[in-house]
Short mmCIF file of C-alpha atoms and ligand atoms in Angstrom, two decimals:
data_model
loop_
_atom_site.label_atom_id
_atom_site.label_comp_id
_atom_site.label_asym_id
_atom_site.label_seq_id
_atom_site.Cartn_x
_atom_site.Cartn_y
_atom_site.Cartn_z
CA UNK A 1077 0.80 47.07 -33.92
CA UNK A 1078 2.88 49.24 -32.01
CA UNK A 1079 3.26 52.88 -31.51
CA UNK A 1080 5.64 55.22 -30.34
CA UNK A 1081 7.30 58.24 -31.00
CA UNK A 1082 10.49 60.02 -30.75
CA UNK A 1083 10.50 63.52 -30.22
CA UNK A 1084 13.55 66.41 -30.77
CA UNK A 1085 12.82 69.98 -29.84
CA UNK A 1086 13.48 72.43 -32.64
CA UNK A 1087 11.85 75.86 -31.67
CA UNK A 1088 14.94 77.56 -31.29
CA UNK A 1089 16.27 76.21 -34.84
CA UNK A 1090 13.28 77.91 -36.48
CA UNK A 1091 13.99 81.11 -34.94
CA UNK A 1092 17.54 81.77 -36.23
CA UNK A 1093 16.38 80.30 -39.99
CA UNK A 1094 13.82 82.67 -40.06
CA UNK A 1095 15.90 85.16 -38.53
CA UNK A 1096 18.98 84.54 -41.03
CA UNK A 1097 16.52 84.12 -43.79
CA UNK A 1098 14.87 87.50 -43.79
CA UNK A 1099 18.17 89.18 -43.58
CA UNK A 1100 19.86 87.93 -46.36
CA UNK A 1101 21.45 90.85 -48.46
CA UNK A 1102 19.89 89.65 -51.76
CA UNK A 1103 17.09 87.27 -51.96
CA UNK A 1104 15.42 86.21 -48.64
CA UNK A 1105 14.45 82.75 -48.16
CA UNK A 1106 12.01 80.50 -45.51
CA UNK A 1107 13.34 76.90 -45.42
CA UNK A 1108 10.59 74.63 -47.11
CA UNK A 1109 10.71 72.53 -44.59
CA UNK A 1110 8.71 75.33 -42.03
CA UNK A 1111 5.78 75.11 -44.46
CA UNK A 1112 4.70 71.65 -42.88
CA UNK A 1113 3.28 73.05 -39.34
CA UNK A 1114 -0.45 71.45 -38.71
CA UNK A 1115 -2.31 73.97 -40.99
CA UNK A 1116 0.43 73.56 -43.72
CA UNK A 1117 0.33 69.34 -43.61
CA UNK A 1118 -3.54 69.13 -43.99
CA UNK A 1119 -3.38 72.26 -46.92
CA UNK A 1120 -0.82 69.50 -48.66
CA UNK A 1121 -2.64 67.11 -48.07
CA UNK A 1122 -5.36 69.13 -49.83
CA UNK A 1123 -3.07 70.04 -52.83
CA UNK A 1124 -2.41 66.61 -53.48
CA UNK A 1125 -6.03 65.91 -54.52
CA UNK A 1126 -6.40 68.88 -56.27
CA UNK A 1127 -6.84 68.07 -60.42
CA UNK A 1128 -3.91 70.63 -61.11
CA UNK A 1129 -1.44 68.59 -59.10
CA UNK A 1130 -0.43 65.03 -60.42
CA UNK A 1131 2.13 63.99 -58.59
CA UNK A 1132 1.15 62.45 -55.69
CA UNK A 1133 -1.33 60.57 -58.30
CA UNK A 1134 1.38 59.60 -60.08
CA UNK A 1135 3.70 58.06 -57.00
CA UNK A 1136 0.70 56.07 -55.88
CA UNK A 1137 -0.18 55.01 -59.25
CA UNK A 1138 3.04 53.49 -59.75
CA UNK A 1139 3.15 52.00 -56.33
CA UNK A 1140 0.36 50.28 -56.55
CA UNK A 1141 1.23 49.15 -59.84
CA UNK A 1142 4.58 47.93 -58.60
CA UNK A 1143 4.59 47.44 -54.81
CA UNK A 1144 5.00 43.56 -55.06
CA UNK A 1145 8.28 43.84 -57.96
CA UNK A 1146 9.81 46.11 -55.70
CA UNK A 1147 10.22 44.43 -52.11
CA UNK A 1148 10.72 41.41 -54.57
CA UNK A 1149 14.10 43.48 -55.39
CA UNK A 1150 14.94 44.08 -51.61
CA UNK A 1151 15.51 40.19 -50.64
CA UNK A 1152 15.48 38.95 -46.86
CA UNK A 1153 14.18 40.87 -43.35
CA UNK A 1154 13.79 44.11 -44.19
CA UNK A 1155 13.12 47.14 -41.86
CA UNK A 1156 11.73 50.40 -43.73
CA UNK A 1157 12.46 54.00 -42.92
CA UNK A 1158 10.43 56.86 -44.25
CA UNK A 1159 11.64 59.88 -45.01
CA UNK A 1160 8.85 62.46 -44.93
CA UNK A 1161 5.89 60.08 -44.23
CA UNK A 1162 3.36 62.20 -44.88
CA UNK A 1163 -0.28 61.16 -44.36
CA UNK A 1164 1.09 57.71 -45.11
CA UNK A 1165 -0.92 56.53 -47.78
CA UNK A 1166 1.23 55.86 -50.60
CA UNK A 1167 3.31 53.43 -47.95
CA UNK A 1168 0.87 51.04 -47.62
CA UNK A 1169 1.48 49.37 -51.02
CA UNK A 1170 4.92 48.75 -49.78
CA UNK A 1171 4.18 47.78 -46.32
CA UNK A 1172 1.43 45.82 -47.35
CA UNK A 1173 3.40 44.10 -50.12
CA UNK A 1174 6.20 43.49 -47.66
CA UNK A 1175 4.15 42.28 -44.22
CA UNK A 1176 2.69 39.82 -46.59
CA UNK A 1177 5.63 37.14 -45.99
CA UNK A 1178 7.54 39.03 -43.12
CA UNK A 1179 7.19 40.55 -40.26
CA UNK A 1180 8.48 43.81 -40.70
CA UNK A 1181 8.83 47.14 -38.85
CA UNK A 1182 8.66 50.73 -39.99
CA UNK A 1183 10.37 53.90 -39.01
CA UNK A 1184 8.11 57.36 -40.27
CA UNK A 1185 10.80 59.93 -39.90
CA UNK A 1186 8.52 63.79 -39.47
CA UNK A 1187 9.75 66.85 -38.63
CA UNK A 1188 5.80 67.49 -38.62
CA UNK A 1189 4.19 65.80 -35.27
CA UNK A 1190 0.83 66.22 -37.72
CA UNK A 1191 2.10 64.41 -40.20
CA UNK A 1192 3.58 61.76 -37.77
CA UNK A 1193 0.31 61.15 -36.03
CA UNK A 1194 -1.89 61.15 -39.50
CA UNK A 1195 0.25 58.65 -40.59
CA UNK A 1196 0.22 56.49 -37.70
CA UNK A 1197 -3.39 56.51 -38.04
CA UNK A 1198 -3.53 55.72 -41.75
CA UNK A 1199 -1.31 52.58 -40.90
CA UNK A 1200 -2.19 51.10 -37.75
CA UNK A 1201 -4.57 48.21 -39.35
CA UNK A 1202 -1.98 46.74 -41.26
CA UNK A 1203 -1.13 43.20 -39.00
CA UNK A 1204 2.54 42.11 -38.83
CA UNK A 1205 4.01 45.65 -38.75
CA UNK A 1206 5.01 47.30 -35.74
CA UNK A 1207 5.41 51.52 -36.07
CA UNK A 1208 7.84 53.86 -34.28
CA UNK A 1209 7.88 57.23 -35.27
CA UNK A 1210 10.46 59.64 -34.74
CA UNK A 1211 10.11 63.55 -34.96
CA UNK A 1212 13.39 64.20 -36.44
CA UNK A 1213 15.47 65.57 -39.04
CA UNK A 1214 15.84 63.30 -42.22
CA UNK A 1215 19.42 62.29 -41.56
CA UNK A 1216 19.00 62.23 -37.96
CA UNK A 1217 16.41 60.06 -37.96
CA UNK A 1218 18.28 57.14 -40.39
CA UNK A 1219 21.10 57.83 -38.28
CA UNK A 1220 18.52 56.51 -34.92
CA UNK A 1221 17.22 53.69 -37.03
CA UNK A 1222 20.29 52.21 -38.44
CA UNK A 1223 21.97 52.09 -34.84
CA UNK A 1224 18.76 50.35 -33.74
CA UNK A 1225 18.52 47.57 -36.89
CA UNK A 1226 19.90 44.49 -36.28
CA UNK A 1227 22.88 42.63 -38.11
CA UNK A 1228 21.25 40.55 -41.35
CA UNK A 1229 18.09 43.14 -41.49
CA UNK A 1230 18.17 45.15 -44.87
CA UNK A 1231 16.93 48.70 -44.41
CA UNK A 1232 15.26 50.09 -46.97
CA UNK A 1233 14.75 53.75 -47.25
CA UNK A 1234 11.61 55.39 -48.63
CA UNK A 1235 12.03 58.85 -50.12
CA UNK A 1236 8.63 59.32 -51.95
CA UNK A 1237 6.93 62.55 -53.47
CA UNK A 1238 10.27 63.99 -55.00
CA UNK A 1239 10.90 65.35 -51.73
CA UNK A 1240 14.45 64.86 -53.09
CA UNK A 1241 13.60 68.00 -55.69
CA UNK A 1242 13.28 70.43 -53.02
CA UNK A 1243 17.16 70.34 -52.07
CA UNK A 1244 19.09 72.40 -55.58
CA UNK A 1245 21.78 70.78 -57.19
CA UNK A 1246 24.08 70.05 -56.04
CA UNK A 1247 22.63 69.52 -52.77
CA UNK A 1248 20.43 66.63 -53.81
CA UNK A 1249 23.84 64.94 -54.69
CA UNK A 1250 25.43 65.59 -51.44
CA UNK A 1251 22.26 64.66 -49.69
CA UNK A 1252 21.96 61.14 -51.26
CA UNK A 1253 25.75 60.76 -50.39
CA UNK A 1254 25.09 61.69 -46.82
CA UNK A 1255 22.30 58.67 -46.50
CA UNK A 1256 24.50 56.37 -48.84
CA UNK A 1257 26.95 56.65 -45.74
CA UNK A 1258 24.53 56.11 -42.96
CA UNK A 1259 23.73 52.76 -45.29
CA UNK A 1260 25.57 49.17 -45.27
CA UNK A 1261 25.81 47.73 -49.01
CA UNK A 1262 22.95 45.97 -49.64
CA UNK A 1263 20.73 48.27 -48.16
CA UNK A 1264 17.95 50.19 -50.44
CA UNK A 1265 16.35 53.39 -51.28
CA UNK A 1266 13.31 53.86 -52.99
CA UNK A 1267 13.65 57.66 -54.26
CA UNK A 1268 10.11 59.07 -56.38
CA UNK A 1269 11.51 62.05 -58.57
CA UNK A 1270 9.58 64.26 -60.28
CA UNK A 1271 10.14 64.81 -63.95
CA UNK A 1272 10.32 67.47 -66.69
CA UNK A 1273 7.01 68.66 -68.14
CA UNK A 1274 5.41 71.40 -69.68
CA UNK A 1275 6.37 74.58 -67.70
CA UNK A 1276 2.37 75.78 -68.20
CA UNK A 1277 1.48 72.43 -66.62
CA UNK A 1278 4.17 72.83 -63.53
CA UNK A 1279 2.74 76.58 -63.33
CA UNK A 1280 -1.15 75.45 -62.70
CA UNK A 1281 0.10 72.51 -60.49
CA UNK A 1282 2.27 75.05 -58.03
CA UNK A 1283 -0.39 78.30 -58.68
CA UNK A 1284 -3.94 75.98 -58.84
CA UNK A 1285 -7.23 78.21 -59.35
CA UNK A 1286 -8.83 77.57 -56.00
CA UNK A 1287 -6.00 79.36 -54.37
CA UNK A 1288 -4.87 75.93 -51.95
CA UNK A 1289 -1.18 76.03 -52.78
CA UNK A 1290 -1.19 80.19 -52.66
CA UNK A 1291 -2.49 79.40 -49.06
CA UNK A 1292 0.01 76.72 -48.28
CA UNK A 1293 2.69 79.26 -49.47
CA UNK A 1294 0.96 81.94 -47.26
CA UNK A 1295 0.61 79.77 -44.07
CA UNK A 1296 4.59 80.16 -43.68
CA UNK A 1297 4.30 84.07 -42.91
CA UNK A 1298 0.95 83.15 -40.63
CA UNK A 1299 3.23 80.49 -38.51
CA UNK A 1300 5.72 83.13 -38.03
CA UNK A 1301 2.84 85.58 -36.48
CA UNK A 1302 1.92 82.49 -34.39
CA UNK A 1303 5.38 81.21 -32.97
CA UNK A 1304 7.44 84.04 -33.18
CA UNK A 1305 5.06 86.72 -32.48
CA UNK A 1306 5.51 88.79 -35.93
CA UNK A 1307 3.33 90.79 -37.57
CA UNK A 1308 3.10 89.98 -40.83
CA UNK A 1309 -0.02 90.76 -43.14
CA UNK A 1310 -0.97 88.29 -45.47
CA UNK A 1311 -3.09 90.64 -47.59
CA UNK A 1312 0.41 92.70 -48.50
CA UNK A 1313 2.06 89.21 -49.58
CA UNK A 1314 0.87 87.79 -53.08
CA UNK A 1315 2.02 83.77 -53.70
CA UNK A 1316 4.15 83.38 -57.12
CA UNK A 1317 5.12 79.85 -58.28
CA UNK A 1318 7.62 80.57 -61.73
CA UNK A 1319 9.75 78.23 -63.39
CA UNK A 1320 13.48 78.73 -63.62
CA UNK A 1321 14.74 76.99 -66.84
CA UNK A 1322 18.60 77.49 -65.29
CA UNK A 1323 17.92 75.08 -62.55
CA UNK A 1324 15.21 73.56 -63.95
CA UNK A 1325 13.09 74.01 -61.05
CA UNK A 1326 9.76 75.59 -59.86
CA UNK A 1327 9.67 77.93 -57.22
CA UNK A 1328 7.29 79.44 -54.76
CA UNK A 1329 7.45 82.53 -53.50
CA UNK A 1330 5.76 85.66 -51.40
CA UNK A 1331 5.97 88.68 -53.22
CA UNK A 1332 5.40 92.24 -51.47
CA UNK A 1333 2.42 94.29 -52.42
CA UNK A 1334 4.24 97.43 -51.09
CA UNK A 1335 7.30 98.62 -49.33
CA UNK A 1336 6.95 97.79 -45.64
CA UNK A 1337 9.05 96.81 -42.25
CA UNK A 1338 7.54 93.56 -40.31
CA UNK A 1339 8.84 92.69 -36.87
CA UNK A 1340 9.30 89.59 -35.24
CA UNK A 1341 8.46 90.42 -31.95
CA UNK A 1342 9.67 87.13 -30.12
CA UNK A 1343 13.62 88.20 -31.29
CA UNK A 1344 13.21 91.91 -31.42
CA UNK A 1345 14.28 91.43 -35.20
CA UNK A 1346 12.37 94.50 -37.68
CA UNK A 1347 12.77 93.27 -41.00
CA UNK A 1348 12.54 96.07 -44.23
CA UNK A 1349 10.73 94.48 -47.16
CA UNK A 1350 10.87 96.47 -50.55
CA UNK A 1351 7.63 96.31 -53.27
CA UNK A 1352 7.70 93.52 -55.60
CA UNK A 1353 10.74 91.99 -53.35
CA UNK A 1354 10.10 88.33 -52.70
CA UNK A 1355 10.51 85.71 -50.25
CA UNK A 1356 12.21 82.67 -51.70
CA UNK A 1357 10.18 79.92 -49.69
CA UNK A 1358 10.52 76.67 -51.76
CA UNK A 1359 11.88 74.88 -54.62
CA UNK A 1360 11.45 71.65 -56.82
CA UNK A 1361 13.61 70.21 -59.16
CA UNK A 1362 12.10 68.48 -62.30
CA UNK A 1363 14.33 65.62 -63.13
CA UNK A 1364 15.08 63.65 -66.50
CA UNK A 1365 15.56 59.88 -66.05
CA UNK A 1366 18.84 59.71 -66.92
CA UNK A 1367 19.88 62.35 -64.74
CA UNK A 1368 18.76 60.68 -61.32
CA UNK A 1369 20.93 57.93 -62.75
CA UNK A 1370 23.71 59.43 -62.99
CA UNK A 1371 22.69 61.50 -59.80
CA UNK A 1372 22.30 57.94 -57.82
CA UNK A 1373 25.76 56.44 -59.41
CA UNK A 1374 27.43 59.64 -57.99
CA UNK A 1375 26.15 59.17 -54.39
CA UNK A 1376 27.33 55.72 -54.35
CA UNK A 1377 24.12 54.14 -55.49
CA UNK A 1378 23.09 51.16 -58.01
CA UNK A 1379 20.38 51.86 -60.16
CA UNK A 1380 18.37 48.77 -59.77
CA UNK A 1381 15.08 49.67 -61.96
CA UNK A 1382 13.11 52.26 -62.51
CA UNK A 1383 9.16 52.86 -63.25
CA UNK A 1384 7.29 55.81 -64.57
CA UNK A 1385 4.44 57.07 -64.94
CA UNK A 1386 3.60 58.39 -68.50
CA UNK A 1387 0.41 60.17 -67.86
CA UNK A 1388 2.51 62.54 -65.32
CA UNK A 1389 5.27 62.16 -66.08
CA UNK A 1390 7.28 61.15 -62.21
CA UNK A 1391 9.84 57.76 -61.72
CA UNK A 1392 10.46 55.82 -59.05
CA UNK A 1393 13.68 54.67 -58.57
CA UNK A 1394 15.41 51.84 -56.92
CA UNK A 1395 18.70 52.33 -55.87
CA UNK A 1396 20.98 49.83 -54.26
CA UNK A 1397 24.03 50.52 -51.78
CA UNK A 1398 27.26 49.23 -52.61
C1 AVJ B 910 6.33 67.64 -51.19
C2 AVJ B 910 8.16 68.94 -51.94
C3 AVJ B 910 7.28 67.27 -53.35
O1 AVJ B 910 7.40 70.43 -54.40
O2 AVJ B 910 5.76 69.35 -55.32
C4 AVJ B 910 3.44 71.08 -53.48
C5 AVJ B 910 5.54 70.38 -52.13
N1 AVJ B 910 4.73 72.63 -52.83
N2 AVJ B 910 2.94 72.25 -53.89
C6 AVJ B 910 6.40 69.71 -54.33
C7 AVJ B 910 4.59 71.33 -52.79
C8 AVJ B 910 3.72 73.18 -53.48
C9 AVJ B 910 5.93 69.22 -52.98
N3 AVJ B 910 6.92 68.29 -52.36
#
C-alpha cells in the first residue's frame, strides 16, 4: 500500500466566492463545496448515520449488493478515480471486488485534506491496491490522473452519494460532459443519484431533530469567522432546508434572525443582511431514473445498468464512454 498526496492551494479562491457570494444583488449564496472544512467532513460524516438520512445507507446497500456485477461490467486493468472520497467506506466494495483478480490503483480526488486523510485510513488494509490522493478540484484532479494512466488501463470514475445533485440543471449536464471529455471510450463512471421521494421525508433528512445537519449548515458562517476573520453570529442565523418543486431540489439555507451588517475582516468587505433574508448555501437534485438516462446519453454516456434501492429510494448508475 502506498500513500501520497497531491496538494493545490485554494485560500485565495475561497475568499473571492465568499466575497462575490455575499454581494449578490438578489439571493446570496456560499458554494457547497466550503461546507466540507474538518468540522464540516466529520458533522457529514455524522449525518450520514443519522436515522433521518438514508442515503448514504442506500449507496452502500447497493454496493455491497452489487460490487462484484459491477467491476464485472468494467473488463481488463482498471485504475479508479474518486470523486469526493469521503471517509471512504462505501469504496471498499468496489476496491475490494476489483483487487480481488487485479492489481489495481486508486486516485481519492478531495478538496477536503480531512476527508483525504480519513479515507486513506479507512483503505490502507486492503492488499493489492496502491493509494494516491490528490487535494484537488473534481475535474482537475481526472484531468492529473488520466495524464498519469497508462495506454490499455480502463479508468473508471466513482461519483457516489449524488454528489452529482448538488450542481442545478443544467449544470449536472455540462458537468458530466466536461468528465466525458477528460475520458477515452471505454472508460466508466459509476454515478449514485439520488431519487424523488416524499418532500416530508427529504425535509426530516436535510432538517433532522438532533440539530446535526442545522450545524453542518451553520459551520459554513463559523469557517468564515475562522479563515477570513468575520464576525458572524451564529445565534442570528437559523438553518432552513425547503423543497423547491421547480427544480426539484432541496435546499439549505441560513436565514437572518434580524437585520444586521457582518464584516469580513481579512478583505475589509461589510456585508448588509436584511431579516428573514437567506443565504443560499447548498442544493440537491432528486432525480427520476429515466432522467439520469437521458441526462448520461446527453453527456456522451452509455447507460450500461442501473440498481436501486427501493427502501430509499437512490440508483446507481453505470455509464460507459463512447
Ligand atoms: C453529499 C451532497 C450528497 O446533498 O445529500 C447532506 C450533502 N447536505 N445533508 C446531500 C448533505 C445536507 C449531501 N451530498
Amino acid at each position: 500500500m502506498l500513500t501520497n498526496a497531491i496538494i493545490a492551494e485554494s485560500a485565495s479562491e475561497f475568499t473571492t466566492d465568499v466575497c462575490s457570494g455575499l454581494t449578490k444583488p438578489d439571493q446570496k449564496e456560499l458554494p457547497s463545496k466550503y461546507l466540507y472544512d474538518q468540522v464540516g467532513s466529520r458533522l457529514f460524516e455524522v449525518i450520514c448515520e443519522l436515522p433521518e438520512y438514508g442515503l448514504t445507507r442506500a449507496d452502500e446497500r447497493l454496493l455491497r449488493l452489487h460490487a462484484t456485477e459491477i467491476v464485472e461490467r468494467v473488463p481488463g486493468q482498471v485504475v479508479v478515480a474518486e470523486l469526493g472520497s469521503g471517509s471512504g467506506k462505501k469504496t471498499r466494495w468496489i476496491l475490494e471486488a476489483l483487487s480481488r483478480h487485479r492489481p489495481t490503483s486508486y486516485y481519492p480526488i478531495e478538496i477536503s485534506a480531512t476527508a483525504l486523510a480519513m479515507c486513506e485510513r479507512e483503505l490502507a488494509d486492503i492488499d493489492s491496491i496502491s493509494i494516491v490522493g490528490f487535494e484537488h478540484e473534481y475535474l482537475d484532479g481526472l484531468l492529473k490522473v488520466a495524464a498519469r494512466h497508462q495506454d490499455g488501463q480502463r479508468i473508471l470514475v466513482l461519483s457516489l452519494g449524488s454528489t452529482i445533485g448538488n450542481f442545478d440543471h443544467p449544470a449536472d449536464v455540462s458537468f458530466l460532459r466536461e468528465m466525458r471529455l477528460i475520458l477515452q471510450p471505454g472508460d466508466a463512471l459509476l454515478l449514485g443519484t439520488d431519487l424523488q421521494k416524499p418532500i416530508l421525508q427529504l425535509i426530516e433528512a436535510y432538517d433532522d431533530p438532533l440539530g446535526v445537519t442545522a450545524a453542518f449548515n451553520l459551520n459554513l458562517l463559523a469557517r468564515i469567522n475562522r479563515e477570513l476573520d468575520a464576525d458572524f453570529v451564529l445565534e442570528q442565523f437559523e438553518h432552513v432546508a425547503k423543497f423547491s418543486s421547480v427544480t426539484r431540489s432541496i435546499e439549505m439555507h441560513l436565514r437572518s434572525r434580524q437585520d444586521q451588517v457582518v464584516t469580513i475582516h481579512k478583505t475589509g468587505l461589510s456585508v448588509p443582511i436584511l431579516e428573514n433574508e437567506t443565504n443560499w448555501t447548498e442544493s440537491c437534485h432528486k432525480y427520476s431514473p429515466q432522467e439520469v438516462v437521458s441526462m448520461a446519453e446527453d453527456a456522451g454516456f452509455r447507460c450500461d445498468a442501473q440498481w436501486i434501492d427501493h427502501e430509499w429510494p437512490f440508483a446507481e448508475n453505470l455509464l460507459m464512454a463512447e
